[in-house]
CSV table of C-alpha atoms in Angstrom, one decimal:
chain,number,residue,atom,x,y,z
L,9,MET,CA,25.9,-6.2,-135.1
L,10,TYR,CA,27.3,-2.7,-134.4
L,11,LEU,CA,26.1,0.0,-136.8
L,12,THR,CA,28.7,1.9,-138.8
L,13,THR,CA,28.3,4.5,-141.7
L,14,HIS,CA,29.1,1.8,-143.9
L,15,ASN,CA,26.4,-0.6,-142.5
L,16,LEU,CA,23.8,2.0,-142.3
L,17,SER,CA,24.4,3.0,-146.1
L,18,TRP,CA,23.8,-0.6,-147.2
L,19,LEU,CA,20.9,-0.9,-144.9
L,20,LEU,CA,19.2,2.1,-146.3
L,21,LEU,CA,19.9,0.9,-149.9
L,22,THR,CA,18.3,-2.5,-149.0
L,23,GLY,CA,15.3,-0.8,-147.4
L,24,SER,CA,14.9,1.4,-150.6
L,25,ALA,CA,15.2,-1.7,-152.8
L,26,VAL,CA,12.5,-3.5,-150.8
L,27,GLY,CA,10.3,-0.5,-150.9
L,28,VAL,CA,10.5,-0.4,-154.7
L,29,LEU,CA,9.9,-4.1,-155.1
L,30,GLY,CA,6.9,-3.9,-152.7
L,31,ALA,CA,5.3,-1.1,-154.5
L,32,ILE,CA,5.9,-2.5,-158.0
L,33,LEU,CA,4.5,-5.9,-156.9
L,34,GLY,CA,1.7,-4.5,-155.0
L,35,ILE,CA,2.7,-6.5,-151.9
L,36,GLY,CA,4.2,-5.7,-148.6
L,37,GLY,CA,7.9,-5.4,-148.5
L,38,GLY,CA,8.3,-7.8,-145.4
L,39,ILE,CA,8.6,-10.9,-147.7
L,40,PHE,CA,11.7,-9.4,-149.1
L,41,LEU,CA,12.9,-7.6,-146.3
L,42,VAL,CA,13.1,-10.5,-143.8
L,43,PRO,CA,15.1,-12.7,-146.2
L,44,ALA,CA,17.6,-9.9,-147.1
L,45,LEU,CA,18.3,-9.1,-143.4
L,46,VAL,CA,18.7,-12.7,-142.6
L,47,LEU,CA,20.7,-13.9,-145.7
L,48,ILE,CA,22.7,-10.9,-146.5
L,49,PHE,CA,23.2,-9.0,-143.0
L,50,HIS,CA,23.1,-12.3,-141.0
L,51,ILE,CA,20.7,-10.6,-138.4
L,52,PRO,CA,18.9,-13.0,-136.1
L,53,VAL,CA,15.4,-13.7,-137.5
L,54,HIS,CA,13.7,-12.4,-134.5
L,55,HIS,CA,15.2,-9.1,-134.9
L,56,THR,CA,14.5,-9.0,-138.6
L,57,ILE,CA,10.8,-9.8,-138.0
L,58,ALA,CA,10.7,-6.9,-135.5
L,59,THR,CA,12.2,-4.5,-138.0
L,60,SER,CA,10.0,-5.6,-140.7
L,61,ILE,CA,7.0,-5.1,-138.6
L,62,VAL,CA,7.8,-1.5,-137.8
L,63,SER,CA,8.7,-0.7,-141.4
L,64,THR,CA,5.3,-2.1,-142.4
L,65,ILE,CA,3.7,0.5,-139.9
L,66,ALA,CA,5.5,3.2,-141.8
L,67,THR,CA,4.5,2.2,-145.4
L,68,SER,CA,1.0,1.4,-144.5
L,69,SER,CA,0.4,4.7,-142.7
L,70,ALA,CA,1.8,6.8,-145.4
L,71,VAL,CA,-0.1,4.8,-148.2
L,72,ALA,CA,-3.4,4.7,-146.1
L,73,SER,CA,-3.3,8.4,-145.5
L,74,THR,CA,-3.7,9.0,-149.4
L,75,LYS,CA,-6.3,6.1,-149.8
L,76,VAL,CA,-8.4,7.4,-147.1
L,77,GLU,CA,-8.5,10.9,-148.4
L,78,LYS,CA,-9.6,9.6,-151.7
L,79,GLY,CA,-12.4,7.5,-150.2
L,80,LEU,CA,-11.0,4.2,-151.5
L,81,ALA,CA,-10.3,2.6,-148.0
L,82,ASN,CA,-13.4,1.2,-146.4
L,83,MET,CA,-12.9,2.3,-142.8
L,84,ARG,CA,-15.9,0.7,-141.4
L,85,LEU,CA,-15.0,-2.6,-142.9
L,86,GLY,CA,-11.4,-2.0,-142.1
L,87,MET,CA,-12.1,-1.5,-138.2
L,88,THR,CA,-14.5,-4.4,-138.1
L,89,LEU,CA,-11.9,-6.8,-139.6
L,90,GLU,CA,-9.1,-5.3,-137.5
L,91,ILE,CA,-10.7,-7.0,-134.4
L,92,ALA,CA,-9.4,-10.1,-136.0
L,93,THR,CA,-6.1,-9.0,-137.2
L,94,VAL,CA,-5.2,-7.5,-134.1
L,95,LEU,CA,-6.0,-10.6,-132.2
L,96,GLY,CA,-4.3,-12.6,-134.7
L,97,ALA,CA,-1.1,-10.5,-134.7
L,98,MET,CA,-0.9,-10.5,-130.9
L,99,THR,CA,-1.3,-14.3,-130.9
L,100,GLY,CA,1.5,-14.6,-133.6
L,101,ALA,CA,3.9,-12.3,-131.9
L,102,LEU,CA,3.5,-14.2,-128.7
L,103,THR,CA,3.9,-17.6,-130.4
L,104,ALA,CA,7.0,-16.5,-132.1
L,105,ARG,CA,8.7,-16.0,-128.8
L,106,TRP,CA,8.5,-19.8,-128.2
L,107,LEU,CA,9.6,-20.8,-131.7
L,108,SER,CA,13.2,-21.4,-132.5
L,109,GLU,CA,14.9,-19.4,-135.4
L,110,ALA,CA,14.9,-22.5,-137.6
L,111,THR,CA,11.2,-23.1,-137.2
L,112,LEU,CA,10.5,-19.5,-138.0
L,113,LEU,CA,12.7,-19.6,-141.0
L,114,ARG,CA,11.0,-22.8,-142.4
L,115,ILE,CA,7.6,-21.2,-141.8
L,116,PHE,CA,8.7,-18.1,-143.5
L,117,ALA,CA,10.1,-20.1,-146.4
L,118,GLY,CA,6.8,-21.9,-146.7
L,119,VAL,CA,4.9,-18.7,-147.0
L,120,LEU,CA,7.5,-17.4,-149.6
L,121,LEU,CA,6.5,-20.5,-151.7
L,122,VAL,CA,2.7,-19.7,-151.4
L,123,ILE,CA,3.4,-16.2,-152.4
L,124,ALA,CA,5.5,-17.3,-155.5
L,125,ALA,CA,2.6,-19.5,-156.4
L,126,LEU,CA,0.0,-16.7,-156.0
L,127,LEU,CA,2.2,-14.3,-158.0
L,128,GLY,CA,2.7,-16.9,-160.8
L,129,TRP,CA,-1.2,-17.6,-160.8
L,130,LYS,CA,-2.1,-13.9,-161.0
L,131,SER,CA,0.4,-13.2,-163.8
L,132,SER,CA,-0.9,-16.1,-165.7
L,133,LYS,CA,-4.4,-15.2,-165.4
L,134,GLY,CA,-3.7,-11.5,-165.9
L,135,GLU,CA,-6.9,-9.4,-165.5
L,136,LYS,CA,-9.0,-12.6,-165.0
L,137,ALA,CA,-7.4,-12.8,-161.6
L,138,ALA,CA,-9.8,-10.1,-160.6
L,139,ILE,CA,-13.5,-10.4,-160.8
L,140,SER,CA,-15.2,-7.7,-162.9
L,141,ASN,CA,-17.3,-5.0,-161.4
L,142,SER,CA,-20.3,-6.6,-162.5
L,143,GLN,CA,-19.4,-9.6,-160.4
L,144,CYS,CA,-18.9,-7.5,-157.3
L,145,THR,CA,-21.8,-6.1,-155.3
L,146,ILE,CA,-21.7,-3.0,-157.0
L,147,LEU,CA,-25.0,-1.2,-157.4
L,148,ASP,CA,-25.7,0.6,-160.7
L,149,ASP,CA,-28.5,2.7,-159.0
L,150,PRO,CA,-27.4,2.8,-155.3
L,151,PRO,CA,-30.0,3.5,-152.7
L,152,ASP,CA,-29.1,5.7,-149.8
L,153,ASP,CA,-28.5,2.8,-147.6
L,154,LEU,CA,-25.6,0.6,-148.7
L,155,GLY,CA,-25.8,-1.7,-145.6
L,156,LEU,CA,-23.7,-1.4,-142.5
L,157,LEU,CA,-20.3,-1.9,-144.3
L,158,GLY,CA,-21.2,-1.0,-147.9
L,159,ALA,CA,-19.4,2.1,-149.3
L,160,SER,CA,-18.7,4.2,-152.3
L,161,PHE,CA,-15.8,5.8,-154.0
L,162,TYR,CA,-15.1,7.8,-157.2
L,163,ASP,CA,-13.2,5.8,-159.8
L,164,PRO,CA,-11.2,8.2,-162.1
L,165,ALA,CA,-10.4,5.3,-164.5
L,166,GLU,CA,-14.2,4.6,-165.0
L,167,GLU,CA,-15.1,8.4,-164.4
L,168,LYS,CA,-18.1,7.4,-162.3
L,169,GLN,CA,-19.1,6.7,-158.5
L,170,ILE,CA,-18.8,3.2,-157.6
L,171,SER,CA,-21.1,2.0,-154.8
L,172,TYR,CA,-21.0,-1.5,-153.3
L,173,ARG,CA,-22.4,-3.9,-150.6
L,174,VAL,CA,-20.2,-6.3,-148.6
L,175,ARG,CA,-21.1,-9.8,-148.6
L,176,LYS,CA,-19.9,-13.0,-146.5
L,177,ALA,CA,-18.2,-10.6,-143.9
L,178,PRO,CA,-17.6,-13.6,-141.4
L,179,LEU,CA,-15.2,-15.1,-144.0
L,180,GLY,CA,-13.3,-11.7,-144.4
L,181,PHE,CA,-13.1,-11.9,-140.6
L,182,LEU,CA,-11.7,-15.4,-140.6
L,183,ALA,CA,-9.1,-14.6,-143.3
L,184,SER,CA,-8.1,-11.4,-141.4
L,185,LEU,CA,-7.4,-13.6,-138.3
L,186,VAL,CA,-5.0,-15.8,-140.4
L,187,ALA,CA,-3.5,-12.8,-142.0
L,188,GLY,CA,-3.0,-11.0,-138.8
L,189,ASN,CA,-1.4,-14.0,-137.1
L,190,LEU,CA,1.2,-14.5,-140.1
L,191,SER,CA,1.8,-10.8,-139.6
L,192,GLY,CA,2.6,-11.0,-135.9
L,193,LEU,CA,4.6,-14.3,-136.4
L,194,LEU,CA,6.6,-13.3,-139.5
L,195,GLY,CA,6.6,-9.6,-139.9
L,196,VAL,CA,4.7,-9.4,-143.0
L,197,GLY,CA,1.7,-7.3,-143.8
L,198,GLY,CA,-0.6,-10.2,-144.7
L,199,GLY,CA,-2.2,-8.5,-147.7
L,200,PHE,CA,-1.6,-11.3,-149.9
L,201,ILE,CA,-4.4,-13.1,-147.9
L,202,LYS,CA,-6.6,-10.4,-147.1
L,203,VAL,CA,-6.9,-8.7,-150.6
L,204,PRO,CA,-8.1,-11.7,-152.6
L,205,VAL,CA,-10.6,-12.7,-149.8
L,206,ILE,CA,-12.1,-9.2,-149.4
L,207,HIS,CA,-12.1,-8.8,-153.2
L,208,LEU,CA,-13.1,-12.4,-154.6
L,209,VAL,CA,-15.4,-13.6,-151.4
L,210,CYS,CA,-16.7,-10.2,-149.8
L,211,GLY,CA,-17.3,-8.6,-153.3
L,212,VAL,CA,-15.5,-5.4,-152.6
L,213,PRO,CA,-14.0,-3.8,-155.8
L,214,MET,CA,-10.3,-4.5,-156.2
L,215,LYS,CA,-9.2,-0.9,-155.7
L,216,ALA,CA,-11.2,-0.6,-152.4
L,217,ALA,CA,-10.1,-4.1,-151.3
L,218,THR,CA,-6.4,-3.1,-151.7
L,219,ALA,CA,-6.9,0.2,-149.8
L,220,THR,CA,-8.8,-1.3,-147.1
L,221,SER,CA,-6.3,-4.0,-146.6
L,222,ASN,CA,-3.5,-1.4,-146.6
L,223,PHE,CA,-5.5,0.7,-144.2
L,224,MET,CA,-5.7,-2.2,-141.8
L,225,ILE,CA,-2.0,-3.1,-141.8
L,226,GLY,CA,-0.7,-0.4,-139.8
L,227,VAL,CA,-2.8,-1.2,-136.7
L,228,THR,CA,-2.3,-5.0,-137.1
L,229,ALA,CA,1.5,-4.5,-137.2
L,230,VAL,CA,1.5,-2.0,-134.2
L,231,ALA,CA,-0.3,-4.7,-132.0
L,232,SER,CA,2.6,-7.1,-132.4
L,233,ALA,CA,5.4,-4.2,-132.7
L,234,PHE,CA,4.5,-3.5,-129.1
L,235,ILE,CA,5.3,-7.0,-128.1
L,236,TYR,CA,8.3,-7.2,-130.1
L,237,PHE,CA,9.6,-3.7,-128.7
L,238,GLY,CA,8.9,-5.0,-125.2
L,239,ARG,CA,11.2,-8.1,-125.7
L,240,GLY,CA,13.9,-5.7,-126.9
L,241,GLU,CA,14.0,-7.2,-130.5
L,242,VAL,CA,13.4,-3.9,-132.0
L,243,ARG,CA,16.9,-2.4,-132.8
L,244,PRO,CA,16.4,1.3,-133.0
L,245,ALA,CA,18.9,2.4,-135.5
L,246,LEU,CA,18.7,-0.5,-137.7
L,247,THR,CA,15.0,-0.2,-137.8
L,248,ALA,CA,15.0,3.6,-138.3
L,249,ASP,CA,17.5,3.0,-141.2
L,250,VAL,CA,15.4,0.3,-142.9
L,251,VAL,CA,12.1,2.4,-142.4
L,252,LEU,CA,13.5,5.5,-144.1
L,253,GLY,CA,14.8,3.2,-146.9
L,254,VAL,CA,11.5,1.5,-147.5
L,255,LEU,CA,9.5,4.8,-147.3
L,256,VAL,CA,11.7,6.3,-150.1
L,257,GLY,CA,11.7,3.0,-152.1
L,258,SER,CA,7.8,2.9,-151.8
L,259,PHE,CA,7.5,6.3,-153.1
L,260,ILE,CA,9.9,5.5,-156.2
L,261,GLY,CA,8.2,2.2,-156.8
L,262,SER,CA,4.8,3.8,-156.9
L,263,VAL,CA,6.0,6.3,-159.6
L,264,ILE,CA,7.8,3.9,-161.6
L,265,SER,CA,5.4,0.9,-161.4
L,266,GLN,CA,2.9,2.4,-163.8
L,267,ARG,CA,5.5,2.3,-166.6
L,268,LEU,CA,6.6,-1.2,-166.0
L,269,PRO,CA,5.2,-4.5,-167.4
L,270,GLY,CA,3.4,-5.7,-164.4
L,271,ARG,CA,2.8,-9.3,-165.5
L,272,LEU,CA,6.5,-9.9,-166.6
L,273,ILE,CA,7.8,-8.6,-163.3
L,274,GLN,CA,5.4,-10.9,-161.3
L,275,VAL,CA,6.7,-13.9,-163.2
L,276,ILE,CA,10.3,-12.9,-162.7
L,277,PHE,CA,9.7,-12.4,-159.0
L,278,ALA,CA,7.6,-15.5,-158.5
L,279,VAL,CA,10.7,-17.4,-159.9
L,280,PHE,CA,13.2,-15.3,-157.9
L,281,LEU,CA,11.3,-16.3,-154.7
L,282,LEU,CA,12.0,-19.8,-155.2
L,283,PRO,CA,15.8,-19.8,-154.6
L,284,VAL,CA,15.3,-17.3,-151.7
L,285,ALA,CA,12.7,-19.9,-150.0
L,286,TRP,CA,15.2,-22.4,-150.6
L,287,GLN,CA,18.1,-20.4,-148.9
L,288,MET,CA,15.7,-19.9,-146.1
L,289,PHE,CA,15.2,-23.6,-145.9
L,290,VAL,CA,19.1,-24.1,-146.0
L,291,ARG,CA,19.6,-21.6,-143.4
L,292,ALA,CA,17.0,-23.4,-141.1
L,293,GLY,CA,19.1,-26.7,-141.7
L,294,LEU,CA,16.2,-28.0,-144.0
C,11,MET,CA,-26.2,4.6,-143.9
C,12,ASP,CA,-25.1,8.2,-145.1
C,13,THR,CA,-21.6,7.7,-146.3
C,14,ASN,CA,-21.3,11.5,-147.0
C,15,LYS,CA,-21.0,11.8,-143.2
C,16,GLU,CA,-17.9,9.8,-143.2
C,17,ASN,CA,-16.0,12.3,-145.2
C,18,GLN,CA,-15.4,14.3,-142.0
C,19,VAL,CA,-14.0,11.3,-140.5
C,20,ASP,CA,-11.8,10.6,-143.5
C,21,HIS,CA,-10.2,14.1,-143.4
C,22,LEU,CA,-9.5,13.4,-139.7
C,23,ILE,CA,-7.7,10.1,-140.5
C,24,HIS,CA,-5.8,11.5,-143.5
C,25,TYR,CA,-4.2,14.3,-141.5
C,26,THR,CA,-3.5,12.1,-138.4
C,27,LEU,CA,-1.6,9.5,-140.5
C,28,LEU,CA,0.3,12.0,-142.6
C,29,THR,CA,1.5,14.0,-139.6
C,30,GLY,CA,2.5,10.9,-137.6
C,31,VAL,CA,4.5,9.5,-140.5
C,32,SER,CA,6.1,13.0,-141.7
C,33,VAL,CA,7.1,14.0,-138.1
C,34,SER,CA,8.6,10.5,-137.2
C,35,ALA,CA,10.5,10.4,-140.6
C,36,ILE,CA,12.0,13.8,-139.9
C,37,LEU,CA,12.9,12.5,-136.4
C,38,LEU,CA,14.4,9.3,-137.8
C,39,THR,CA,16.3,11.1,-140.5
C,40,THR,CA,17.7,13.7,-138.0
C,41,GLY,CA,18.6,11.0,-135.5
C,42,LEU,CA,20.4,8.9,-138.1
C,43,LEU,CA,22.4,12.0,-139.6
C,44,VAL,CA,23.7,12.9,-136.1
C,45,VAL,CA,24.7,9.3,-135.5
C,46,LEU,CA,26.4,9.3,-138.8
C,47,VAL,CA,28.2,12.7,-138.5
C,48,ARG,CA,29.5,11.5,-135.0
C,49,GLY,CA,30.5,8.2,-136.6
C,50,THR,CA,29.9,6.4,-133.4
C,51,PRO,CA,29.2,2.7,-133.6
C,52,ARG,CA,26.0,1.9,-131.7
C,53,PRO,CA,25.1,-1.1,-129.7
C,54,GLU,CA,21.7,-2.2,-130.9
C,55,VAL,CA,19.7,-2.6,-127.6
C,56,ALA,CA,16.3,-0.8,-127.0
C,57,PRO,CA,15.7,0.5,-123.4
C,58,PRO,CA,12.5,0.0,-121.8
C,59,LEU,CA,9.7,2.4,-122.4
C,60,SER,CA,10.2,4.6,-119.3
C,61,GLU,CA,13.7,5.1,-120.4
C,62,ILE,CA,12.9,6.0,-123.8
C,63,LEU,CA,10.5,8.6,-122.6
C,64,ARG,CA,12.9,10.2,-120.1
C,65,GLN,CA,15.8,10.4,-122.6
C,66,ALA,CA,13.6,11.7,-125.6
C,67,VAL,CA,13.9,15.2,-124.2
C,68,MET,CA,17.7,15.0,-124.5
C,69,ALA,CA,18.3,15.7,-128.2
C,70,ASN,CA,21.2,13.3,-129.2
C,71,GLY,CA,20.9,11.1,-132.3
C,72,VAL,CA,19.8,7.7,-130.8
C,73,ASP,CA,17.1,9.5,-128.5
C,74,LEU,CA,15.7,11.3,-131.6
C,75,ILE,CA,15.5,7.7,-133.3
C,76,TYR,CA,13.7,6.3,-130.3
C,77,LEU,CA,11.4,9.1,-130.3
C,78,GLY,CA,10.7,8.7,-134.0
C,79,LEU,CA,10.1,5.1,-133.6
C,80,LEU,CA,7.8,5.7,-130.7
C,81,LEU,CA,5.9,8.3,-132.7
C,82,LEU,CA,5.7,6.0,-135.7
C,83,MET,CA,4.3,3.1,-133.5
C,84,ILE,CA,1.8,5.4,-131.8
C,85,THR,CA,0.5,6.8,-135.1
C,86,PRO,CA,-1.9,3.9,-135.9
C,87,VAL,CA,-3.0,4.0,-132.2
C,88,VAL,CA,-3.9,7.7,-132.4
C,89,ARG,CA,-5.7,6.7,-135.7
C,90,VAL,CA,-7.9,4.4,-134.0
C,91,MET,CA,-8.6,7.0,-131.1
C,92,MET,CA,-9.6,9.6,-133.8
C,93,LEU,CA,-12.0,6.9,-135.3
C,94,VAL,CA,-13.7,6.4,-131.8
C,95,TYR,CA,-14.0,10.3,-131.7
C,96,GLY,CA,-15.0,10.7,-135.4
C,97,TYR,CA,-17.7,7.9,-135.4
C,98,ALA,CA,-19.1,9.0,-132.0
C,99,ARG,CA,-19.2,12.8,-133.2
C,100,ILE,CA,-21.3,11.7,-136.3
C,101,GLY,CA,-23.4,9.4,-134.1
C,102,TRP,CA,-22.3,6.1,-135.5
C,103,TRP,CA,-22.1,4.5,-132.2
C,104,ARG,CA,-21.8,1.0,-133.6
C,105,PHE,CA,-18.5,1.8,-135.4
C,106,ALA,CA,-17.4,3.9,-132.4
C,107,LEU,CA,-17.7,0.9,-130.3
C,108,ILE,CA,-15.9,-1.3,-132.7
C,109,SER,CA,-13.1,1.1,-132.8
C,110,LEU,CA,-13.0,1.3,-128.9
C,111,LEU,CA,-12.8,-2.4,-128.9
C,112,VAL,CA,-9.7,-2.4,-131.2
C,113,LEU,CA,-8.3,0.3,-129.0
C,114,LEU,CA,-8.7,-1.8,-126.0
C,115,LEU,CA,-7.0,-4.8,-127.7
C,116,LEU,CA,-3.9,-2.5,-128.6
C,117,GLY,CA,-4.0,-1.5,-125.1
C,118,THR,CA,-3.4,-5.1,-124.2
C,119,GLY,CA,-0.5,-5.3,-126.5
C,120,PHE,CA,0.9,-2.0,-125.0
C,121,ALA,CA,0.5,-3.6,-121.5
C,122,LEU,CA,2.7,-6.5,-122.7
C,123,TRP,CA,5.2,-4.1,-123.9
C,124,ILE,CA,5.4,-2.5,-120.5
C,125,GLU,CA,5.8,-6.0,-118.9
C,126,GLY,CA,8.5,-6.8,-121.5
């Protein structure tokens, strides 16, 4: 594909739309970006995955910079789990080389179905999809020592300092390995695996779990981005265009998301992902 | 573990990420604008790393894009380097070593890039 002003404009708009959707739904834009580039722009799937991976670095770095400053991201936990995500991402990117376009499309479509189910479950459960602070390992009267991975942050909604310990870190490590592998293989952030595990299993409060997952995504993505770049699958102008669109869209999405009915939107997109997954299967020749 | 010490590292990481993303976004925007103004259709083939670095000093549109992408991809790596430094500085050697291990893993990915 040769880039023209016309193509660049549409790609920028697509990137922006993906950024808005990702911010509203609270998930990485990769699950929308890859299908959009494959099904609308007919770009080969290996190139779309590479583009998605680089755009993930941009959004993760931008969001993580503010979350780290606010103390929400648990960097010690994030760095420990990054050992697993980086290993997984490199394995995924190396594996992708040997998989055909049809196989990658099928795997991607399968992941879309899983995400649709998760979104549907989350919207049907509402606030019950998250465990309460009392079920996390939050300490009302925290000692000076929160353990190696424990941390604290100020929650403006509750107007108090939240201190917590981290439990079952090995399970978080395992989930991070899987999330990293899918990230390197499919160009997605993998937050849809990491956030629930860090929150529900490791007992980290939801806000810290989301921020920590986001903090990790940039490093996870760059591990596989190097490999995709080395194979010549990162198309510079295409990627630059999409990255800028996603950055702008993420900013707009984060502003408007607070005014939108979150549960309804999750249901709409859970349903929307089904035909997209079907189209990916069709594209792969079923 | 005194988490107050970590605030120093938080600031370091905040500014590292913010600077990397901001500068790369400026380079990507400038590069794309130059490409758009010139209206030249571009073949989408990325040169090897050595070629990117060599051509980055020439400020034409596509080279600016290459430089922006390179900077964007290096930003998380610099973030890990800053963590190695930051944790070592406050004496949290366990996490300095963990960060160093992640850096070594990223170095392996970088080596795979060079090999293509």
